[in-house]
Short mmCIF file of C-alpha atoms in Angstrom, two decimals:
data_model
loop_
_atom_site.label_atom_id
_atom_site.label_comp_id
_atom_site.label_asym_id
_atom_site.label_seq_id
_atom_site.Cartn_x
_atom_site.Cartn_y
_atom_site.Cartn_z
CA UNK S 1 -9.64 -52.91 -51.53
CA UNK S 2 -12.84 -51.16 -50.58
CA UNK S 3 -13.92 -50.17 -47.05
CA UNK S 4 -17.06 -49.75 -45.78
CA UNK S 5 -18.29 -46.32 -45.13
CA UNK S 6 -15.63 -44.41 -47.43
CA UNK S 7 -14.11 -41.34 -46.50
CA UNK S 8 -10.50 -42.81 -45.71
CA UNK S 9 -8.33 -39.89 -44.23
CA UNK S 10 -5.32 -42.22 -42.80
CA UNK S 11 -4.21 -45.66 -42.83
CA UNK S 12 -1.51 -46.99 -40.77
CA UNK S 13 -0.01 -50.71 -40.54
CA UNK S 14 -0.76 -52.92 -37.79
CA UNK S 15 0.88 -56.46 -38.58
CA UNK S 16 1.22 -58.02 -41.66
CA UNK S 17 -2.51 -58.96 -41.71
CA UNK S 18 -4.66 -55.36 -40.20
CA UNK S 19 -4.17 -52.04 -40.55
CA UNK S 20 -6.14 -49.81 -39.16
CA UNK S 21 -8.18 -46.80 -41.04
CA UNK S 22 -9.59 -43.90 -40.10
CA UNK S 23 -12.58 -43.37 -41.48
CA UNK S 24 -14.25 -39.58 -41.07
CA UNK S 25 -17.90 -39.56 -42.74
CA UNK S 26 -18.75 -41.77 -39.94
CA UNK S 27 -16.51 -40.75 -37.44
CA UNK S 28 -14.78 -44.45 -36.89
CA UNK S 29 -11.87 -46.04 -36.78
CA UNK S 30 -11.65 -49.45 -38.54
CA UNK S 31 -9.26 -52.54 -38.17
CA UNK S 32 -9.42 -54.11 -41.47
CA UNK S 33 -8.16 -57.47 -42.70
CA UNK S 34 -5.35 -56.35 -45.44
CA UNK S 35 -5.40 -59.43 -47.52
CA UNK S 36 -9.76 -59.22 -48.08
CA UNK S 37 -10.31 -56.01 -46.69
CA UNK S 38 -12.58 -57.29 -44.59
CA UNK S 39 -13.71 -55.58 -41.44
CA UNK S 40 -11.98 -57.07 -38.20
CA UNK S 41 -13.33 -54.65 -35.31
CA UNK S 42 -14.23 -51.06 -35.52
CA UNK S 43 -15.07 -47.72 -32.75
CA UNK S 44 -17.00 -45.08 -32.97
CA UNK S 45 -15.06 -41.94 -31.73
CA UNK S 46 -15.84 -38.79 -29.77
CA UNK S 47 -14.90 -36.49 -32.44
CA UNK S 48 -14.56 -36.32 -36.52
CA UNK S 49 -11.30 -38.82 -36.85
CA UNK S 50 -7.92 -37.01 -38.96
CA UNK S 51 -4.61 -38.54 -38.89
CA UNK S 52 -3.89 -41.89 -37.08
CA UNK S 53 -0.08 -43.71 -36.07
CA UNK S 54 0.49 -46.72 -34.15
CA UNK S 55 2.59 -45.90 -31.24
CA UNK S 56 3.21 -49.79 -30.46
CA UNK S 57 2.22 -53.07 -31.55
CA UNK S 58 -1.09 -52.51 -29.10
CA UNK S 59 -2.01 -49.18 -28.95
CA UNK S 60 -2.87 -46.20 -31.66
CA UNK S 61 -2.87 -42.44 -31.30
CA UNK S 62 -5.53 -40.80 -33.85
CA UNK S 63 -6.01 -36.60 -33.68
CA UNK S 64 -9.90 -35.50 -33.73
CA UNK S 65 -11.24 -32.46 -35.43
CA UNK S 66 -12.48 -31.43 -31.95
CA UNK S 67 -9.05 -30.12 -31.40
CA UNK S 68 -8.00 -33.31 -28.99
CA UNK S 69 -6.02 -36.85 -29.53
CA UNK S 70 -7.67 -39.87 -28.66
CA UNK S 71 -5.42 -43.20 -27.88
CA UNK S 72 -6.77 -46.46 -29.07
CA UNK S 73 -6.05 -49.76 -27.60
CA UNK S 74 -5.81 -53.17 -29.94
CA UNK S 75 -6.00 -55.87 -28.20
CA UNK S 76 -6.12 -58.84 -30.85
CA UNK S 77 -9.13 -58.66 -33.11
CA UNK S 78 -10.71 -55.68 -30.84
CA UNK S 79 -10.36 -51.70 -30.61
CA UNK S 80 -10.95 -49.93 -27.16
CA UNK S 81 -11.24 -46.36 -26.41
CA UNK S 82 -8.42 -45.26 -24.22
CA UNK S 83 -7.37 -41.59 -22.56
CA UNK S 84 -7.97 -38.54 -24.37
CA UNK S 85 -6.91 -34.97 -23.59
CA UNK S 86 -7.43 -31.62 -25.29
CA UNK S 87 -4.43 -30.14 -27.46
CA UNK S 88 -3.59 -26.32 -27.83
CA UNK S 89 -5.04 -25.85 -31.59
CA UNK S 90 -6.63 -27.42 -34.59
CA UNK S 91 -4.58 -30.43 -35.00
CA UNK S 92 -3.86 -32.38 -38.23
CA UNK S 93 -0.74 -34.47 -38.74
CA UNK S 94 1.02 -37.39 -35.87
CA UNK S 95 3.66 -39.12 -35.66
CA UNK S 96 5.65 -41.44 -32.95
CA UNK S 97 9.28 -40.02 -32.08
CA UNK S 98 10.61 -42.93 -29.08
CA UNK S 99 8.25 -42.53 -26.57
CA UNK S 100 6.85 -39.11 -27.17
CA UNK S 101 4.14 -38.00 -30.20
CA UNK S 102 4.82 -35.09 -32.71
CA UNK S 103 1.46 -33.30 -33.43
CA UNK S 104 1.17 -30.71 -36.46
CA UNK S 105 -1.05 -27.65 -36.02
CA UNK S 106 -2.63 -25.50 -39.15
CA UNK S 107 -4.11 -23.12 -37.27
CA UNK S 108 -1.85 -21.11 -36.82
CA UNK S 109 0.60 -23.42 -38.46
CA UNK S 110 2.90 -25.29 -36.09
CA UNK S 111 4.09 -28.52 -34.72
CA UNK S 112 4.58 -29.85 -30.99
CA UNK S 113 6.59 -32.52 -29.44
CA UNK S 114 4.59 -34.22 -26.32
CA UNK S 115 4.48 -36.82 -23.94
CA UNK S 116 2.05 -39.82 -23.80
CA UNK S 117 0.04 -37.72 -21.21
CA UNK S 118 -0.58 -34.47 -23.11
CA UNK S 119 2.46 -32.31 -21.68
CA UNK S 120 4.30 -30.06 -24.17
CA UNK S 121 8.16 -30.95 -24.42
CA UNK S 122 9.09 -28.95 -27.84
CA UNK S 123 7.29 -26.29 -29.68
CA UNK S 124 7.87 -25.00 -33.44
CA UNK S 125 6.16 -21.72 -34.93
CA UNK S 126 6.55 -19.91 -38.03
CA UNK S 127 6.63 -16.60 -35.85
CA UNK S 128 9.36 -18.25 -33.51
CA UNK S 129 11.18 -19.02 -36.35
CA UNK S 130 11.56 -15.68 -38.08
CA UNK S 131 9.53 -17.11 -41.15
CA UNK S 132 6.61 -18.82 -42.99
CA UNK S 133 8.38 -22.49 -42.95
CA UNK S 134 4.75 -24.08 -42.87
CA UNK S 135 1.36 -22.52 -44.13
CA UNK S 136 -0.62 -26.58 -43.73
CA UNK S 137 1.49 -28.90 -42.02
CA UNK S 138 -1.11 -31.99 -41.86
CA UNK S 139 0.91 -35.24 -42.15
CA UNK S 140 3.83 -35.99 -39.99
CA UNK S 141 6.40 -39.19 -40.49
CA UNK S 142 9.60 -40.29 -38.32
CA UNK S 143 12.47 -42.32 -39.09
CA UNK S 144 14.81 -45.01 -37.40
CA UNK S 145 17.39 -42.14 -36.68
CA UNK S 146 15.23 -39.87 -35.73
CA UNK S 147 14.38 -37.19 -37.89
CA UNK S 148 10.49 -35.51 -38.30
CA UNK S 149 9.15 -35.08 -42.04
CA UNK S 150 6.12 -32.63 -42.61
CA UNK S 151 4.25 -32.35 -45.80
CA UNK S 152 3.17 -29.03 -46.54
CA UNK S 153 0.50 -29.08 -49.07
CA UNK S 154 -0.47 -25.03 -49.57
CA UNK S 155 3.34 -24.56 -50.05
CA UNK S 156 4.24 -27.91 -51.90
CA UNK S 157 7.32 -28.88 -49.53
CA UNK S 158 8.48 -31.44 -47.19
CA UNK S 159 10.81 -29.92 -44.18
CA UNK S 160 12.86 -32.22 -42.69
CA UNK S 161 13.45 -31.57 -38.48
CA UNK S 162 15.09 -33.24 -35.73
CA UNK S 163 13.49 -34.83 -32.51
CA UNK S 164 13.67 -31.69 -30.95
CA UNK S 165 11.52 -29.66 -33.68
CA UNK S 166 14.87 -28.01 -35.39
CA UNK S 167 14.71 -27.12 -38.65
CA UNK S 168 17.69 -29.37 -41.22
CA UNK S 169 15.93 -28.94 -44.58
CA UNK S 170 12.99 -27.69 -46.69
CA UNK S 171 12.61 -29.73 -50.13
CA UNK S 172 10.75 -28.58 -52.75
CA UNK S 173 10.62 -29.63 -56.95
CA UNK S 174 8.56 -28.95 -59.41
CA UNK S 175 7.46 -32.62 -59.77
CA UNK S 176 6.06 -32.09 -55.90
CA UNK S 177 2.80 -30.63 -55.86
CA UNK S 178 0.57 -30.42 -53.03
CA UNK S 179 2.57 -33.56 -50.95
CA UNK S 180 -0.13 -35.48 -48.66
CA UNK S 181 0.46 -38.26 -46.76
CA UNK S 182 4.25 -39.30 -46.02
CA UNK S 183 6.19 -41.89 -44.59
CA UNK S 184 9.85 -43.09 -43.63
CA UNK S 185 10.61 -46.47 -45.27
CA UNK S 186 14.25 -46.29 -43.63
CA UNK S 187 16.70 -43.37 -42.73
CA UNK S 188 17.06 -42.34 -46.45
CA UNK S 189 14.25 -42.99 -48.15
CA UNK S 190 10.62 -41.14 -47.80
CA UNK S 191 7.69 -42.02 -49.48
CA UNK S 192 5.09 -38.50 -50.55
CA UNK S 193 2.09 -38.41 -51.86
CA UNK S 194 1.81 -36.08 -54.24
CA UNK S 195 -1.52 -35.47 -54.69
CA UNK S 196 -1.87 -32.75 -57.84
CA UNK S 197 0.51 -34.40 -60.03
CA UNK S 198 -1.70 -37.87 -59.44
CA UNK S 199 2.46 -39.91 -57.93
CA UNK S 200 4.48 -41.33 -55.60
CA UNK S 201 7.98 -39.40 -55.05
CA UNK S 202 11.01 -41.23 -53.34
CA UNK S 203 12.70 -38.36 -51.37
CA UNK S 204 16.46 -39.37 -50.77
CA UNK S 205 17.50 -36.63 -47.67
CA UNK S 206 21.24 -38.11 -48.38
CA UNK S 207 21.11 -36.43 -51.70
CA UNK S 208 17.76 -33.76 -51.87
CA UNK S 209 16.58 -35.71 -54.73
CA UNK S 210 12.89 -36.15 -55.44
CA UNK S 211 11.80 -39.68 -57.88
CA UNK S 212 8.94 -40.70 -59.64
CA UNK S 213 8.33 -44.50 -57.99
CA UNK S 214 4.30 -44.49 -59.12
CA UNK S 215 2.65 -42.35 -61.53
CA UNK S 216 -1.43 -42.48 -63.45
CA UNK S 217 0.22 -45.25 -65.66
CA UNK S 218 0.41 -47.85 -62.73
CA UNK S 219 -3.46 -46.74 -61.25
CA UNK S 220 -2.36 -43.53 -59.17
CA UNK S 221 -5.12 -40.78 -59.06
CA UNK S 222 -5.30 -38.15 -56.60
CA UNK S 223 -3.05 -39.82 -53.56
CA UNK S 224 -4.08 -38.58 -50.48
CA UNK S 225 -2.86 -40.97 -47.74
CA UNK S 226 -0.13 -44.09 -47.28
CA UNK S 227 1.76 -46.36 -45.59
CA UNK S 228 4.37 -49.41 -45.66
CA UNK S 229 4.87 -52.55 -44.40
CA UNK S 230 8.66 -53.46 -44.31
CA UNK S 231 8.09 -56.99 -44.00
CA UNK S 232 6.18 -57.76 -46.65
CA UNK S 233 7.06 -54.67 -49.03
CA UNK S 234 3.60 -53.29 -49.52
CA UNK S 235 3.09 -49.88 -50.09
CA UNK S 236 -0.92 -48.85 -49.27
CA UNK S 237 -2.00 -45.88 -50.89
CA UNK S 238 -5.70 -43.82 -50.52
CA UNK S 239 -6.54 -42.42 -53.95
CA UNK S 240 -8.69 -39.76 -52.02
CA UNK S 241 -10.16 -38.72 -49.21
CA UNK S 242 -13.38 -39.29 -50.38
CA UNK S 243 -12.68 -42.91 -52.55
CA UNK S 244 -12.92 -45.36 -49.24
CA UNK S 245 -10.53 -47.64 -51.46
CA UNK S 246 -7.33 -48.57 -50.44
CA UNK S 247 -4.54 -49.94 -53.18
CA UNK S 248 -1.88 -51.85 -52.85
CA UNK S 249 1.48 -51.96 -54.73
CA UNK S 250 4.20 -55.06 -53.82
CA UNK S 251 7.73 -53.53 -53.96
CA UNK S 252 10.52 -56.03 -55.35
#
């Protein structure tokens, strides 16, 4: 699937027909018809788009380079512009934890919990910790029981956290080199890219083992960004940030 304008940093699932892209050479976001990758609506955005989530079936929460988060409301085959506020440093990775966001920072590295309105609930640092957990924490996933995963791609890990920004585990292998974009498929499974090694690694938390699902011998080169859709088993993956392709692999 090709999109228009290239430069695909972040994809996220929207129903079993749109997801929506985030596209920064031309500083857009994109709702795009997943079965022709057609283009359903599209915004132009304040700032240079990064990372995008959906927070609920109607609205979307993308992080600008301009150091501020921008909400997006979908309202069928439209985008709005919603509220915006500023955020405390040069901010990469989000996620959705209930009804608060989870923001990662990479400079200086570091991740916040806060509410819909910009307030800071949790903070993590590498200097509060007593350590260098994270050197470029830019994508962020949750799970159904509510646990944080960060991809750390200048230190090749994935730290594992709870809600309230507590470190449980750091994973690294040698098969995981420079992780990308990551997301929680269900309480014990995690989906990385990793980007250097050109696969897709299943990361089992139950067990701290790291799996080959996708490799160069089923099209995988370079994965920078993905998602899932439970419901109809796809697994979207960016080959790079520069591609503006999107592929798509049907689990069994």
């Amino acid at each position: 699937m090709d999109i228009d304008g290239g430069g695909i940093l972040d994809i996220a699932v929207v129903s079993d027909t749109r997801l929506l892209v985030s596209v920064g050479g031309k500083q857009r976001v994109i709702l795009v018809n997943s079965q022709t990758g057609g283009t359903v609506a599209q915004t132009t955005l304040k700032g240079f788009p990064r990372r995008v989530c959906m927070f609920d079936n109607i609205m979307a929460v993308v992080t600008l380079m301009d150091k501020s988060l921008q909400l997006i409301n979908i309202n069928g085959d439209s985008l709005e512009l919603g509220r915006s506020f500023s955020l405390n440093g040069d901010v990469w990775g989000v996620a959705r934890s209930e009804d608060r966001l989870i923001v990662s920072y990479c400079s200086p590295p570091g991740l916040e919990v806060l509410s819909m309105d910009g307030r800071v609930i949790h903070t993590f640092s590498n200097q509060a910790a007593g350590g260098d957990v994270f050197m470029y924490p830019s994508f962020i996933s949750t799970s159904a029981d509510g646990m944080v995963y960060v991809s750390d791609g200048a230190k090749s890990t994935v730290t594992q956290l709870d809600s309230n920004l507590h470190v449980i585990r750091t994973y690294s292998d040698p098969i995981l080199q420079q992780p990308c974009g990551i997301i929680s498929v269900s309480a014990d499974q995690v989906l990385v890219c990793s980007h250097d090694n050109h696969r897709i690694l299943l990361l089992c938390p139950s067990t701290g083992g790291i799996t080959s699902i996708l490799g160069e011998e089923d099209g995988i080169m370079w994965p920078y960004a993905l998602t899932y859709s439970p419901s109809q088993k796809k697994l979207y993956v960016v080959p790079n940030e520069n591609s503006g392709r999107i592929q798509i692999f049907q689990q069994q």
